[in-house]
C-alpha cells in the first residue's frame, strides 16, 4: 500500500457485512473500492497485522492502496 490517491467517487453506499454496515465506493471507471479496516473490525481481527500481511503478499501488495474518501 505504497501510494495514496484521491478517488473521484460517483456512488458511495453502505453494504451489510455480517450485520455491520460498511462503506463501499464506485469510481467513474467502474472500479469498486472496499476499505479493509472496517472489515477487519467487523470480523474481530487486528488491522495492523492484516495490513502487514497484505504488504508482504506479492499479489495483494500490487493492488492494495491507501485512499481517502471524503
PDB file of C-alpha atoms in Angstrom:
ATOM      1  CA  UNK A   1       0.000   0.000   0.000  1.00  0.00           C
ATOM      2  CA  UNK A   2       2.615   2.417  -1.050  1.00  0.00           C
ATOM      3  CA  UNK A   3       0.596   5.024  -2.831  1.00  0.00           C
ATOM      4  CA  UNK A   4      -2.279   7.204  -1.711  1.00  0.00           C
ATOM      5  CA  UNK A   5      -4.573   8.757  -4.257  1.00  0.00           C
ATOM      6  CA  UNK A   6      -7.752  10.752  -4.257  1.00  0.00           C
ATOM      7  CA  UNK A   7     -10.646   8.969  -5.901  1.00  0.00           C
ATOM      8  CA  UNK A   8     -13.486  10.567  -7.782  1.00  0.00           C
ATOM      9  CA  UNK A   9     -16.378   8.595  -6.383  1.00  0.00           C
ATOM     10  CA  UNK A  10     -19.625   8.511  -8.329  1.00  0.00           C
ATOM     11  CA  UNK A  11     -21.515   6.189  -5.958  1.00  0.00           C
ATOM     12  CA  UNK A  12     -20.865   5.614  -2.288  1.00  0.00           C
ATOM     13  CA  UNK A  13     -23.130   3.451  -0.199  1.00  0.00           C
ATOM     14  CA  UNK A  14     -23.273   1.195   2.795  1.00  0.00           C
ATOM     15  CA  UNK A  15     -23.491  -2.570   2.413  1.00  0.00           C
ATOM     16  CA  UNK A  16     -24.367  -5.068   5.097  1.00  0.00           C
ATOM     17  CA  UNK A  17     -21.483  -7.352   6.054  1.00  0.00           C
ATOM     18  CA  UNK A  18     -22.228  -9.851   8.828  1.00  0.00           C
ATOM     19  CA  UNK A  19     -24.730  -7.431  10.325  1.00  0.00           C
ATOM     20  CA  UNK A  20     -22.473  -4.378  10.132  1.00  0.00           C
ATOM     21  CA  UNK A  21     -22.844  -1.529   7.661  1.00  0.00           C
ATOM     22  CA  UNK A  22     -19.614  -0.958   5.716  1.00  0.00           C
ATOM     23  CA  UNK A  23     -18.860   1.744   3.136  1.00  0.00           C
ATOM     24  CA  UNK A  24     -18.067   0.894  -0.488  1.00  0.00           C
ATOM     25  CA  UNK A  25     -17.419   3.254  -3.369  1.00  0.00           C
ATOM     26  CA  UNK A  26     -17.581   3.035  -7.155  1.00  0.00           C
ATOM     27  CA  UNK A  27     -15.496   5.340  -9.302  1.00  0.00           C
ATOM     28  CA  UNK A  28     -16.170   6.680 -12.793  1.00  0.00           C
ATOM     29  CA  UNK A  29     -14.141   3.860 -14.361  1.00  0.00           C
ATOM     30  CA  UNK A  30     -16.453   1.285 -12.732  1.00  0.00           C
ATOM     31  CA  UNK A  31     -13.993   0.037 -10.141  1.00  0.00           C
ATOM     32  CA  UNK A  32     -15.350  -0.868  -6.718  1.00  0.00           C
ATOM     33  CA  UNK A  33     -13.299   0.077  -3.667  1.00  0.00           C
ATOM     34  CA  UNK A  34     -13.817  -1.621  -0.327  1.00  0.00           C
ATOM     35  CA  UNK A  35     -11.972  -0.416   2.777  1.00  0.00           C
ATOM     36  CA  UNK A  36     -10.346  -3.328   4.562  1.00  0.00           C
ATOM     37  CA  UNK A  37     -10.016  -1.790   8.024  1.00  0.00           C
ATOM     38  CA  UNK A  38     -13.782  -1.809   8.730  1.00  0.00           C
ATOM     39  CA  UNK A  39     -13.964  -5.425   7.522  1.00  0.00           C
ATOM     40  CA  UNK A  40     -11.181  -6.387   9.921  1.00  0.00           C
ATOM     41  CA  UNK A  41     -13.012  -4.603  12.736  1.00  0.00           C
ATOM     42  CA  UNK A  42     -16.298  -6.317  11.825  1.00  0.00           C
ATOM     43  CA  UNK A  43     -14.797  -9.808  11.988  1.00  0.00           C
ATOM     44  CA  UNK A  44     -12.644  -9.073  15.029  1.00  0.00           C
ATOM     45  CA  UNK A  45      -9.113  -9.259  13.631  1.00  0.00           C
ATOM     46  CA  UNK A  46      -6.405  -6.653  14.112  1.00  0.00           C
ATOM     47  CA  UNK A  47      -5.981  -4.233  11.219  1.00  0.00           C
ATOM     48  CA  UNK A  48      -2.238  -3.697  11.659  1.00  0.00           C
ATOM     49  CA  UNK A  49      -1.456  -7.396  11.336  1.00  0.00           C
ATOM     50  CA  UNK A  50      -3.671  -7.746   8.286  1.00  0.00           C
ATOM     51  CA  UNK A  51      -2.102  -4.681   6.662  1.00  0.00           C
ATOM     52  CA  UNK A  52       1.354  -6.205   7.184  1.00  0.00           C
ATOM     53  CA  UNK A  53       0.208  -9.484   5.629  1.00  0.00           C
ATOM     54  CA  UNK A  54      -1.248  -7.632   2.635  1.00  0.00           C
ATOM     55  CA  UNK A  55       2.010  -5.719   2.163  1.00  0.00           C
ATOM     56  CA  UNK A  56       4.008  -8.985   2.219  1.00  0.00           C
ATOM     57  CA  UNK A  57       1.737 -10.786  -0.248  1.00  0.00           C
ATOM     58  CA  UNK A  58       3.043 -10.466  -3.830  1.00  0.00           C
ATOM     59  CA  UNK A  59      -0.442 -10.231  -5.387  1.00  0.00           C
ATOM     60  CA  UNK A  60      -2.307  -8.172  -2.786  1.00  0.00           C
ATOM     61  CA  UNK A  61       0.519  -5.689  -2.351  1.00  0.00           C
ATOM     62  CA  UNK A  62       0.266  -4.832  -6.061  1.00  0.00           C
ATOM     63  CA  UNK A  63      -3.425  -3.882  -5.898  1.00  0.00           C
ATOM     64  CA  UNK A  64      -3.812  -2.561  -2.351  1.00  0.00           C
ATOM     65  CA  UNK A  65      -3.702   1.163  -1.892  1.00  0.00           C
ATOM     66  CA  UNK A  66      -4.487   3.843   0.575  1.00  0.00           C
ATOM     67  CA  UNK A  67      -7.284   6.175  -0.459  1.00  0.00           C
ATOM     68  CA  UNK A  68      -9.171   8.912   1.315  1.00  0.00           C
ATOM     69  CA  UNK A  69     -12.885   9.009   0.578  1.00  0.00           C
ATOM     70  CA  UNK A  70     -14.478  12.259   1.716  1.00  0.00           C
TER      71      UNK A  70
END
